[in-house]
Amino acid sequence: MKIFKVGDTQLAVCEACRSIKSMTFALRDVPFSDGSGIVKNVLVGVCDTCDYVIVTPQQSAPAIKRELDKQRKPLEARVPAHMVDILNLASAELGATPDFSKVLIKYYVHTLSLNEKKALHLEKYLQNDLAKGPSQKRISLKGIQVYDDLNILKERSRMESTTDVLKAVVINIYEDFFDKPKKGVIETLRGLASASF
Ligand SMILES: [Zn+2]
């Protein structure tokens, strides 16, 4: 892959000028193609005649992807209130604040997505009494990784609903922390919690 520097020039076909023009690489704020947002300070090739953005080189793709992910809507699920309490209690068990709940869920979604057997077992948690109750609170998750992990987990667990998957994950967390405590898992998470505060 060729890496371009600010100030590099080359000839390119400018769609706006409808001819071959000299183009210079520069940092620009670029709108998404669907107009839903803007990525600031990306390296692009700009037409020297009319200022049209002619190319966005490959090297700018990761930064653009990050911005797209940032502006993506969070994953949301409505859950019974006691599920939020379980996450808060588990976080407290790790010496963390309730803010750690999101990391906790992401960690479980990730590790479960890598474990076919555990993923298949996940749906059984929905038969637990803790799966019941009116859904009056919300779990909201943001991040690039969790979208991908959740999609894999849905496939592997044969569950279609994001809400069901997240409910089952919370009950899995309850089991690992309070019902049949798994020392190894808790220790690993304690390490993670200490690094994030
Ligand atoms: Zn032009």
mmCIF file with all atom_site columns, C-alpha atoms and ligand atoms in Angstrom:
data_model
loop_
_atom_site.group_PDB
_atom_site.id
_atom_site.type_symbol
_atom_site.label_atom_id
_atom_site.label_alt_id
_atom_site.label_comp_id
_atom_site.label_asym_id
_atom_site.label_entity_id
_atom_site.label_seq_id
_atom_site.pdbx_PDB_ins_code
_atom_site.Cartn_x
_atom_site.Cartn_y
_atom_site.Cartn_z
_atom_site.occupancy
_atom_site.B_iso_or_equiv
_atom_site.pdbx_formal_charge
_atom_site.auth_seq_id
_atom_site.auth_comp_id
_atom_site.auth_asym_id
_atom_site.auth_atom_id
_atom_site.pdbx_PDB_model_num
ATOM   1   C  CA . MET A 1 1   ? 0.000   0.000   0.000   1.00 0.00 ? 1   MET A CA 1
ATOM   2   C  CA . LYS A 1 2   ? 1.330   3.406   -0.922  1.00 0.00 ? 2   LYS A CA 1
ATOM   3   C  CA . ILE A 1 3   ? 1.325   5.861   1.968   1.00 0.00 ? 3   ILE A CA 1
ATOM   4   C  CA . PHE A 1 4   ? 0.642   9.456   0.991   1.00 0.00 ? 4   PHE A CA 1
ATOM   5   C  CA . LYS A 1 5   ? 1.924   12.508  2.841   1.00 0.00 ? 5   LYS A CA 1
ATOM   6   C  CA . VAL A 1 6   ? 0.328   15.913  3.166   1.00 0.00 ? 6   VAL A CA 1
ATOM   7   C  CA . GLY A 1 7   ? 1.561   17.922  0.187   1.00 0.00 ? 7   GLY A CA 1
ATOM   8   C  CA . ASP A 1 8   ? 2.108   14.948  -2.167  1.00 0.00 ? 8   ASP A CA 1
ATOM   9   C  CA . THR A 1 9   ? 0.762   15.629  -5.645  1.00 0.00 ? 9   THR A CA 1
ATOM   10  C  CA . GLN A 1 10  ? -0.329  13.520  -8.579  1.00 0.00 ? 10  GLN A CA 1
ATOM   11  C  CA . LEU A 1 11  ? -2.577  13.668  -11.604 1.00 0.00 ? 11  LEU A CA 1
ATOM   12  C  CA . ALA A 1 12  ? -6.135  12.371  -11.298 1.00 0.00 ? 12  ALA A CA 1
ATOM   13  C  CA . VAL A 1 13  ? -9.489  12.571  -13.013 1.00 0.00 ? 13  VAL A CA 1
ATOM   14  C  CA . CYS A 1 14  ? -11.590 15.214  -11.269 1.00 0.00 ? 14  CYS A CA 1
ATOM   15  C  CA . GLU A 1 15  ? -15.305 14.448  -11.580 1.00 0.00 ? 15  GLU A CA 1
ATOM   16  C  CA . ALA A 1 16  ? -16.193 18.053  -10.888 1.00 0.00 ? 16  ALA A CA 1
ATOM   17  C  CA . CYS A 1 17  ? -13.838 19.510  -13.511 1.00 0.00 ? 17  CYS A CA 1
ATOM   18  C  CA . ARG A 1 18  ? -14.444 16.535  -15.832 1.00 0.00 ? 18  ARG A CA 1
ATOM   19  C  CA . SER A 1 19  ? -10.821 16.427  -16.806 1.00 0.00 ? 19  SER A CA 1
ATOM   20  C  CA . ILE A 1 20  ? -7.403  15.327  -15.626 1.00 0.00 ? 20  ILE A CA 1
ATOM   21  C  CA . LYS A 1 21  ? -6.132  17.738  -13.012 1.00 0.00 ? 21  LYS A CA 1
ATOM   22  C  CA . SER A 1 22  ? -3.297  17.926  -10.573 1.00 0.00 ? 22  SER A CA 1
ATOM   23  C  CA . MET A 1 23  ? -4.360  16.850  -7.106  1.00 0.00 ? 23  MET A CA 1
ATOM   24  C  CA . THR A 1 24  ? -2.700  17.519  -3.746  1.00 0.00 ? 24  THR A CA 1
ATOM   25  C  CA . PHE A 1 25  ? -3.061  15.446  -0.587  1.00 0.00 ? 25  PHE A CA 1
ATOM   26  C  CA . ALA A 1 26  ? -4.301  17.466  2.376   1.00 0.00 ? 26  ALA A CA 1
ATOM   27  C  CA . LEU A 1 27  ? -6.228  17.125  5.637   1.00 0.00 ? 27  LEU A CA 1
ATOM   28  C  CA . ARG A 1 28  ? -9.914  17.873  5.236   1.00 0.00 ? 28  ARG A CA 1
ATOM   29  C  CA . ASP A 1 29  ? -13.203 17.354  7.063   1.00 0.00 ? 29  ASP A CA 1
ATOM   30  C  CA . VAL A 1 30  ? -15.074 14.852  4.964   1.00 0.00 ? 30  VAL A CA 1
ATOM   31  C  CA . PRO A 1 31  ? -18.826 14.187  5.150   1.00 0.00 ? 31  PRO A CA 1
ATOM   32  C  CA . PHE A 1 32  ? -20.051 10.578  5.145   1.00 0.00 ? 32  PHE A CA 1
ATOM   33  C  CA . SER A 1 33  ? -21.540 9.559   1.823   1.00 0.00 ? 33  SER A CA 1
ATOM   34  C  CA . ASP A 1 34  ? -25.010 9.290   3.432   1.00 0.00 ? 34  ASP A CA 1
ATOM   35  C  CA . GLY A 1 35  ? -24.669 12.766  4.927   1.00 0.00 ? 35  GLY A CA 1
ATOM   36  C  CA . SER A 1 36  ? -25.111 11.465  8.483   1.00 0.00 ? 36  SER A CA 1
ATOM   37  C  CA . GLY A 1 37  ? -21.932 12.981  9.836   1.00 0.00 ? 37  GLY A CA 1
ATOM   38  C  CA . ILE A 1 38  ? -18.462 14.241  9.251   1.00 0.00 ? 38  ILE A CA 1
ATOM   39  C  CA . VAL A 1 39  ? -14.958 12.874  9.771   1.00 0.00 ? 39  VAL A CA 1
ATOM   40  C  CA . LYS A 1 40  ? -12.486 15.543  10.741  1.00 0.00 ? 40  LYS A CA 1
ATOM   41  C  CA . ASN A 1 41  ? -8.917  15.902  9.506   1.00 0.00 ? 41  ASN A CA 1
ATOM   42  C  CA . VAL A 1 42  ? -8.656  12.953  7.154   1.00 0.00 ? 42  VAL A CA 1
ATOM   43  C  CA . LEU A 1 43  ? -5.995  12.735  4.496   1.00 0.00 ? 43  LEU A CA 1
ATOM   44  C  CA . VAL A 1 44  ? -7.633  13.057  1.078   1.00 0.00 ? 44  VAL A CA 1
ATOM   45  C  CA . GLY A 1 45  ? -6.588  14.009  -2.442  1.00 0.00 ? 45  GLY A CA 1
ATOM   46  C  CA . VAL A 1 46  ? -8.030  17.399  -3.401  1.00 0.00 ? 46  VAL A CA 1
ATOM   47  C  CA . CYS A 1 47  ? -8.329  18.879  -6.895  1.00 0.00 ? 47  CYS A CA 1
ATOM   48  C  CA . ASP A 1 48  ? -5.963  21.854  -7.208  1.00 0.00 ? 48  ASP A CA 1
ATOM   49  C  CA . THR A 1 49  ? -8.373  23.611  -9.539  1.00 0.00 ? 49  THR A CA 1
ATOM   50  C  CA . CYS A 1 50  ? -11.762 23.254  -7.861  1.00 0.00 ? 50  CYS A CA 1
ATOM   51  C  CA . ASP A 1 51  ? -11.053 21.861  -4.364  1.00 0.00 ? 51  ASP A CA 1
ATOM   52  C  CA . TYR A 1 52  ? -13.198 18.753  -4.972  1.00 0.00 ? 52  TYR A CA 1
ATOM   53  C  CA . VAL A 1 53  ? -12.188 15.695  -2.919  1.00 0.00 ? 53  VAL A CA 1
ATOM   54  C  CA . ILE A 1 54  ? -11.071 13.303  -5.635  1.00 0.00 ? 54  ILE A CA 1
ATOM   55  C  CA . VAL A 1 55  ? -9.779  10.360  -3.602  1.00 0.00 ? 55  VAL A CA 1
ATOM   56  C  CA . THR A 1 56  ? -9.755  9.031   -0.080  1.00 0.00 ? 56  THR A CA 1
ATOM   57  C  CA . PRO A 1 57  ? -6.673  6.821   0.165   1.00 0.00 ? 57  PRO A CA 1
ATOM   58  C  CA . GLN A 1 58  ? -6.702  3.427   1.884   1.00 0.00 ? 58  GLN A CA 1
ATOM   59  C  CA . GLN A 1 59  ? -4.613  4.757   4.777   1.00 0.00 ? 59  GLN A CA 1
ATOM   60  C  CA . SER A 1 60  ? -7.521  6.985   5.879   1.00 0.00 ? 60  SER A CA 1
ATOM   61  C  CA . ALA A 1 61  ? -9.975  4.074   6.132   1.00 0.00 ? 61  ALA A CA 1
ATOM   62  C  CA . PRO A 1 62  ? -9.370  3.054   9.775   1.00 0.00 ? 62  PRO A CA 1
ATOM   63  C  CA . ALA A 1 63  ? -9.873  6.620   11.038  1.00 0.00 ? 63  ALA A CA 1
ATOM   64  C  CA . ILE A 1 64  ? -13.071 6.928   9.013   1.00 0.00 ? 64  ILE A CA 1
ATOM   65  C  CA . LYS A 1 65  ? -14.333 3.573   10.311  1.00 0.00 ? 65  LYS A CA 1
ATOM   66  C  CA . ARG A 1 66  ? -13.679 4.679   13.883  1.00 0.00 ? 66  ARG A CA 1
ATOM   67  C  CA . GLU A 1 67  ? -15.727 7.838   13.372  1.00 0.00 ? 67  GLU A CA 1
ATOM   68  C  CA . LEU A 1 68  ? -18.560 5.874   11.763  1.00 0.00 ? 68  LEU A CA 1
ATOM   69  C  CA . ASP A 1 69  ? -18.602 3.499   14.721  1.00 0.00 ? 69  ASP A CA 1
ATOM   70  C  CA . LYS A 1 70  ? -18.600 6.380   17.181  1.00 0.00 ? 70  LYS A CA 1
ATOM   71  C  CA . GLN A 1 71  ? -21.660 7.867   15.548  1.00 0.00 ? 71  GLN A CA 1
ATOM   72  C  CA . ARG A 1 72  ? -23.461 4.577   15.310  1.00 0.00 ? 72  ARG A CA 1
ATOM   73  C  CA . LYS A 1 73  ? -26.477 4.217   17.584  1.00 0.00 ? 73  LYS A CA 1
ATOM   74  C  CA . PRO A 1 74  ? -25.841 2.309   20.798  1.00 0.00 ? 74  PRO A CA 1
ATOM   75  C  CA . LEU A 1 75  ? -27.100 -1.227  21.241  1.00 0.00 ? 75  LEU A CA 1
ATOM   76  C  CA . GLU A 1 76  ? -30.075 -1.088  23.545  1.00 0.00 ? 76  GLU A CA 1
ATOM   77  C  CA . ALA A 1 77  ? -32.204 -3.551  25.428  1.00 0.00 ? 77  ALA A CA 1
ATOM   78  C  CA . ARG A 1 78  ? -34.972 -3.084  27.947  1.00 0.00 ? 78  ARG A CA 1
ATOM   79  C  CA . VAL A 1 79  ? -34.574 -5.396  30.898  1.00 0.00 ? 79  VAL A CA 1
ATOM   80  C  CA . PRO A 1 80  ? -36.129 -5.981  34.328  1.00 0.00 ? 80  PRO A CA 1
ATOM   81  C  CA . ALA A 1 81  ? -34.764 -3.615  36.978  1.00 0.00 ? 81  ALA A CA 1
ATOM   82  C  CA . HIS A 1 82  ? -33.122 -6.389  39.019  1.00 0.00 ? 82  HIS A CA 1
ATOM   83  C  CA . MET A 1 83  ? -30.816 -7.175  36.064  1.00 0.00 ? 83  MET A CA 1
ATOM   84  C  CA . VAL A 1 84  ? -29.213 -3.757  36.350  1.00 0.00 ? 84  VAL A CA 1
ATOM   85  C  CA . ASP A 1 85  ? -28.843 -4.438  40.092  1.00 0.00 ? 85  ASP A CA 1
ATOM   86  C  CA . ILE A 1 86  ? -27.094 -7.746  39.374  1.00 0.00 ? 86  ILE A CA 1
ATOM   87  C  CA . LEU A 1 87  ? -24.592 -5.958  37.119  1.00 0.00 ? 87  LEU A CA 1
ATOM   88  C  CA . ASN A 1 88  ? -24.031 -3.252  39.734  1.00 0.00 ? 88  ASN A CA 1
ATOM   89  C  CA . LEU A 1 89  ? -23.474 -5.858  42.448  1.00 0.00 ? 89  LEU A CA 1
ATOM   90  C  CA . ALA A 1 90  ? -21.064 -7.831  40.287  1.00 0.00 ? 90  ALA A CA 1
ATOM   91  C  CA . SER A 1 91  ? -19.124 -4.628  39.567  1.00 0.00 ? 91  SER A CA 1
ATOM   92  C  CA . ALA A 1 92  ? -19.018 -3.860  43.305  1.00 0.00 ? 92  ALA A CA 1
ATOM   93  C  CA . GLU A 1 93  ? -17.713 -7.383  43.895  1.00 0.00 ? 93  GLU A CA 1
ATOM   94  C  CA . LEU A 1 94  ? -14.782 -6.444  41.648  1.00 0.00 ? 94  LEU A CA 1
ATOM   95  C  CA . GLY A 1 95  ? -14.173 -3.224  43.525  1.00 0.00 ? 95  GLY A CA 1
ATOM   96  C  CA . ALA A 1 96  ? -15.572 -1.219  40.609  1.00 0.00 ? 96  ALA A CA 1
ATOM   97  C  CA . THR A 1 97  ? -18.395 1.291   40.269  1.00 0.00 ? 97  THR A CA 1
ATOM   98  C  CA . PRO A 1 98  ? -21.647 0.579   38.381  1.00 0.00 ? 98  PRO A CA 1
ATOM   99  C  CA . ASP A 1 99  ? -19.979 2.117   35.316  1.00 0.00 ? 99  ASP A CA 1
ATOM   100 C  CA . PHE A 1 100 ? -18.060 -1.126  34.995  1.00 0.00 ? 100 PHE A CA 1
ATOM   101 C  CA . SER A 1 101 ? -21.319 -2.975  34.189  1.00 0.00 ? 101 SER A CA 1
ATOM   102 C  CA . LYS A 1 102 ? -20.905 -2.197  30.508  1.00 0.00 ? 102 LYS A CA 1
ATOM   103 C  CA . VAL A 1 103 ? -17.392 -3.614  30.391  1.00 0.00 ? 103 VAL A CA 1
ATOM   104 C  CA . LEU A 1 104 ? -18.658 -6.673  32.238  1.00 0.00 ? 104 LEU A CA 1
ATOM   105 C  CA . ILE A 1 105 ? -21.361 -7.373  29.667  1.00 0.00 ? 105 ILE A CA 1
ATOM   106 C  CA . LYS A 1 106 ? -18.986 -6.729  26.775  1.00 0.00 ? 106 LYS A CA 1
ATOM   107 C  CA . TYR A 1 107 ? -16.455 -9.128  28.283  1.00 0.00 ? 107 TYR A CA 1
ATOM   108 C  CA . TYR A 1 108 ? -19.074 -11.853 28.592  1.00 0.00 ? 108 TYR A CA 1
ATOM   109 C  CA . VAL A 1 109 ? -20.499 -11.269 25.124  1.00 0.00 ? 109 VAL A CA 1
ATOM   110 C  CA . HIS A 1 110 ? -16.973 -11.497 23.744  1.00 0.00 ? 110 HIS A CA 1
ATOM   111 C  CA . THR A 1 111 ? -15.879 -14.641 25.598  1.00 0.00 ? 111 THR A CA 1
ATOM   112 C  CA . LEU A 1 112 ? -19.219 -16.380 24.978  1.00 0.00 ? 112 LEU A CA 1
ATOM   113 C  CA . SER A 1 113 ? -19.003 -15.573 21.271  1.00 0.00 ? 113 SER A CA 1
ATOM   114 C  CA . LEU A 1 114 ? -15.715 -17.505 21.198  1.00 0.00 ? 114 LEU A CA 1
ATOM   115 C  CA . ASN A 1 115 ? -17.116 -20.567 22.968  1.00 0.00 ? 115 ASN A CA 1
ATOM   116 C  CA . GLU A 1 116 ? -19.580 -22.572 20.924  1.00 0.00 ? 116 GLU A CA 1
ATOM   117 C  CA . LYS A 1 117 ? -20.615 -24.839 23.775  1.00 0.00 ? 117 LYS A CA 1
ATOM   118 C  CA . LYS A 1 118 ? -21.283 -22.050 26.239  1.00 0.00 ? 118 LYS A CA 1
ATOM   119 C  CA . ALA A 1 119 ? -23.061 -20.042 23.557  1.00 0.00 ? 119 ALA A CA 1
ATOM   120 C  CA . LEU A 1 120 ? -25.458 -22.917 22.919  1.00 0.00 ? 120 LEU A CA 1
ATOM   121 C  CA . HIS A 1 121 ? -26.126 -23.185 26.627  1.00 0.00 ? 121 HIS A CA 1
ATOM   122 C  CA . LEU A 1 122 ? -27.033 -19.512 26.904  1.00 0.00 ? 122 LEU A CA 1
ATOM   123 C  CA . GLU A 1 123 ? -30.703 -19.827 25.998  1.00 0.00 ? 123 GLU A CA 1
ATOM   124 C  CA . LYS A 1 124 ? -31.311 -22.059 29.010  1.00 0.00 ? 124 LYS A CA 1
ATOM   125 C  CA . TYR A 1 125 ? -30.742 -19.078 31.288  1.00 0.00 ? 125 TYR A CA 1
ATOM   126 C  CA . LEU A 1 126 ? -33.974 -17.588 30.009  1.00 0.00 ? 126 LEU A CA 1
ATOM   127 C  CA . GLN A 1 127 ? -35.871 -20.308 31.862  1.00 0.00 ? 127 GLN A CA 1
ATOM   128 C  CA . ASN A 1 128 ? -34.421 -19.015 35.122  1.00 0.00 ? 128 ASN A CA 1
ATOM   129 C  CA . ASP A 1 129 ? -36.835 -17.195 37.425  1.00 0.00 ? 129 ASP A CA 1
ATOM   130 C  CA . LEU A 1 130 ? -34.530 -14.153 37.195  1.00 0.00 ? 130 LEU A CA 1
ATOM   131 C  CA . ALA A 1 131 ? -35.428 -13.795 33.513  1.00 0.00 ? 131 ALA A CA 1
ATOM   132 C  CA . LYS A 1 132 ? -38.929 -12.744 34.529  1.00 0.00 ? 132 LYS A CA 1
ATOM   133 C  CA . GLY A 1 133 ? -40.270 -9.339  35.453  1.00 0.00 ? 133 GLY A CA 1
ATOM   134 C  CA . PRO A 1 134 ? -41.415 -6.220  33.664  1.00 0.00 ? 134 PRO A CA 1
ATOM   135 C  CA . SER A 1 135 ? -38.729 -4.596  31.543  1.00 0.00 ? 135 SER A CA 1
ATOM   136 C  CA . GLN A 1 136 ? -38.434 -1.173  33.097  1.00 0.00 ? 136 GLN A CA 1
ATOM   137 C  CA . LYS A 1 137 ? -34.742 -0.412  32.787  1.00 0.00 ? 137 LYS A CA 1
ATOM   138 C  CA . ARG A 1 138 ? -32.367 -0.105  29.918  1.00 0.00 ? 138 ARG A CA 1
ATOM   139 C  CA . ILE A 1 139 ? -28.974 -1.528  29.074  1.00 0.00 ? 139 ILE A CA 1
ATOM   140 C  CA . SER A 1 140 ? -27.139 0.561   26.509  1.00 0.00 ? 140 SER A CA 1
ATOM   141 C  CA . LEU A 1 141 ? -23.819 -0.454  24.978  1.00 0.00 ? 141 LEU A CA 1
ATOM   142 C  CA . LYS A 1 142 ? -21.534 1.415   22.629  1.00 0.00 ? 142 LYS A CA 1
ATOM   143 C  CA . GLY A 1 143 ? -18.461 0.235   20.834  1.00 0.00 ? 143 GLY A CA 1
ATOM   144 C  CA . ILE A 1 144 ? -17.134 -1.356  17.711  1.00 0.00 ? 144 ILE A CA 1
ATOM   145 C  CA . GLN A 1 145 ? -16.317 -4.778  19.063  1.00 0.00 ? 145 GLN A CA 1
ATOM   146 C  CA . VAL A 1 146 ? -19.586 -5.485  20.853  1.00 0.00 ? 146 VAL A CA 1
ATOM   147 C  CA . TYR A 1 147 ? -21.640 -5.260  17.638  1.00 0.00 ? 147 TYR A CA 1
ATOM   148 C  CA . ASP A 1 148 ? -19.535 -7.898  15.948  1.00 0.00 ? 148 ASP A CA 1
ATOM   149 C  CA . ASP A 1 149 ? -19.342 -10.083 19.045  1.00 0.00 ? 149 ASP A CA 1
ATOM   150 C  CA . LEU A 1 150 ? -23.089 -9.905  19.575  1.00 0.00 ? 150 LEU A CA 1
ATOM   151 C  CA . ASN A 1 151 ? -23.806 -10.935 16.014  1.00 0.00 ? 151 ASN A CA 1
ATOM   152 C  CA . ILE A 1 152 ? -21.535 -13.942 16.344  1.00 0.00 ? 152 ILE A CA 1
ATOM   153 C  CA . LEU A 1 153 ? -23.092 -14.809 19.684  1.00 0.00 ? 153 LEU A CA 1
ATOM   154 C  CA . LYS A 1 154 ? -26.623 -14.576 18.282  1.00 0.00 ? 154 LYS A CA 1
ATOM   155 C  CA . GLU A 1 155 ? -25.675 -17.018 15.570  1.00 0.00 ? 155 GLU A CA 1
ATOM   156 C  CA . ARG A 1 156 ? -23.897 -19.427 17.887  1.00 0.00 ? 156 ARG A CA 1
ATOM   157 C  CA . SER A 1 157 ? -26.573 -19.328 20.572  1.00 0.00 ? 157 SER A CA 1
ATOM   158 C  CA . ARG A 1 158 ? -29.368 -19.598 17.961  1.00 0.00 ? 158 ARG A CA 1
ATOM   159 C  CA . MET A 1 159 ? -31.047 -16.629 19.634  1.00 0.00 ? 159 MET A CA 1
ATOM   160 C  CA . GLU A 1 160 ? -32.374 -13.835 17.483  1.00 0.00 ? 160 GLU A CA 1
ATOM   161 C  CA . SER A 1 161 ? -33.255 -11.144 19.968  1.00 0.00 ? 161 SER A CA 1
ATOM   162 C  CA . THR A 1 162 ? -30.579 -8.835  21.326  1.00 0.00 ? 162 THR A CA 1
ATOM   163 C  CA . THR A 1 163 ? -32.666 -8.384  24.463  1.00 0.00 ? 163 THR A CA 1
ATOM   164 C  CA . ASP A 1 164 ? -32.868 -12.140 25.071  1.00 0.00 ? 164 ASP A CA 1
ATOM   165 C  CA . VAL A 1 165 ? -29.130 -12.543 24.595  1.00 0.00 ? 165 VAL A CA 1
ATOM   166 C  CA . LEU A 1 166 ? -28.337 -9.719  27.015  1.00 0.00 ? 166 LEU A CA 1
ATOM   167 C  CA . LYS A 1 167 ? -30.819 -11.032 29.597  1.00 0.00 ? 167 LYS A CA 1
ATOM   168 C  CA . ALA A 1 168 ? -29.252 -14.485 29.391  1.00 0.00 ? 168 ALA A CA 1
ATOM   169 C  CA . VAL A 1 169 ? -25.769 -12.963 29.728  1.00 0.00 ? 169 VAL A CA 1
ATOM   170 C  CA . VAL A 1 170 ? -26.820 -11.125 32.892  1.00 0.00 ? 170 VAL A CA 1
ATOM   171 C  CA . ILE A 1 171 ? -28.133 -14.353 34.435  1.00 0.00 ? 171 ILE A CA 1
ATOM   172 C  CA . ASN A 1 172 ? -24.907 -16.075 33.418  1.00 0.00 ? 172 ASN A CA 1
ATOM   173 C  CA . ILE A 1 173 ? -23.035 -13.314 35.262  1.00 0.00 ? 173 ILE A CA 1
ATOM   174 C  CA . TYR A 1 174 ? -25.300 -13.812 38.283  1.00 0.00 ? 174 TYR A CA 1
ATOM   175 C  CA . GLU A 1 175 ? -24.483 -17.528 38.290  1.00 0.00 ? 175 GLU A CA 1
ATOM   176 C  CA . ASP A 1 176 ? -20.717 -16.968 37.925  1.00 0.00 ? 176 ASP A CA 1
ATOM   177 C  CA . PHE A 1 177 ? -20.597 -14.362 40.673  1.00 0.00 ? 177 PHE A CA 1
ATOM   178 C  CA . PHE A 1 178 ? -23.240 -15.241 43.227  1.00 0.00 ? 178 PHE A CA 1
ATOM   179 C  CA . ASP A 1 179 ? -24.830 -18.615 42.602  1.00 0.00 ? 179 ASP A CA 1
ATOM   180 C  CA . LYS A 1 180 ? -21.865 -20.870 41.778  1.00 0.00 ? 180 LYS A CA 1
ATOM   181 C  CA . PRO A 1 181 ? -18.934 -18.444 42.065  1.00 0.00 ? 181 PRO A CA 1
ATOM   182 C  CA . LYS A 1 182 ? -16.197 -19.015 39.510  1.00 0.00 ? 182 LYS A CA 1
ATOM   183 C  CA . LYS A 1 183 ? -13.021 -17.830 41.179  1.00 0.00 ? 183 LYS A CA 1
ATOM   184 C  CA . GLY A 1 184 ? -10.943 -17.809 37.995  1.00 0.00 ? 184 GLY A CA 1
ATOM   185 C  CA . VAL A 1 185 ? -13.400 -15.660 36.081  1.00 0.00 ? 185 VAL A CA 1
ATOM   186 C  CA . ILE A 1 186 ? -13.829 -13.259 38.987  1.00 0.00 ? 186 ILE A CA 1
ATOM   187 C  CA . GLU A 1 187 ? -10.049 -12.884 39.390  1.00 0.00 ? 187 GLU A CA 1
ATOM   188 C  CA . THR A 1 188 ? -9.587  -12.175 35.680  1.00 0.00 ? 188 THR A CA 1
ATOM   189 C  CA . LEU A 1 189 ? -12.294 -9.545  35.811  1.00 0.00 ? 189 LEU A CA 1
ATOM   190 C  CA . ARG A 1 190 ? -10.865 -8.014  38.967  1.00 0.00 ? 190 ARG A CA 1
ATOM   191 C  CA . GLY A 1 191 ? -7.645  -7.464  37.011  1.00 0.00 ? 191 GLY A CA 1
ATOM   192 C  CA . LEU A 1 192 ? -9.582  -5.867  34.186  1.00 0.00 ? 192 LEU A CA 1
ATOM   193 C  CA . ALA A 1 193 ? -11.491 -3.657  36.634  1.00 0.00 ? 193 ALA A CA 1
ATOM   194 C  CA . SER A 1 194 ? -8.309  -2.461  38.338  1.00 0.00 ? 194 SER A CA 1
ATOM   195 C  CA . ALA A 1 195 ? -6.872  -1.475  34.977  1.00 0.00 ? 195 ALA A CA 1
ATOM   196 C  CA . SER A 1 196 ? -9.898  0.567   33.963  1.00 0.00 ? 196 SER A CA 1
ATOM   197 C  CA . PHE A 1 197 ? -10.037 2.925   36.934  1.00 0.00 ? 197 PHE A CA 1
HETATM 198 ZN ZN . ZN  B 2 .   ? -11.597 19.746  -10.052 1.00 0.00 ? 1   ZN  B ZN 1
#
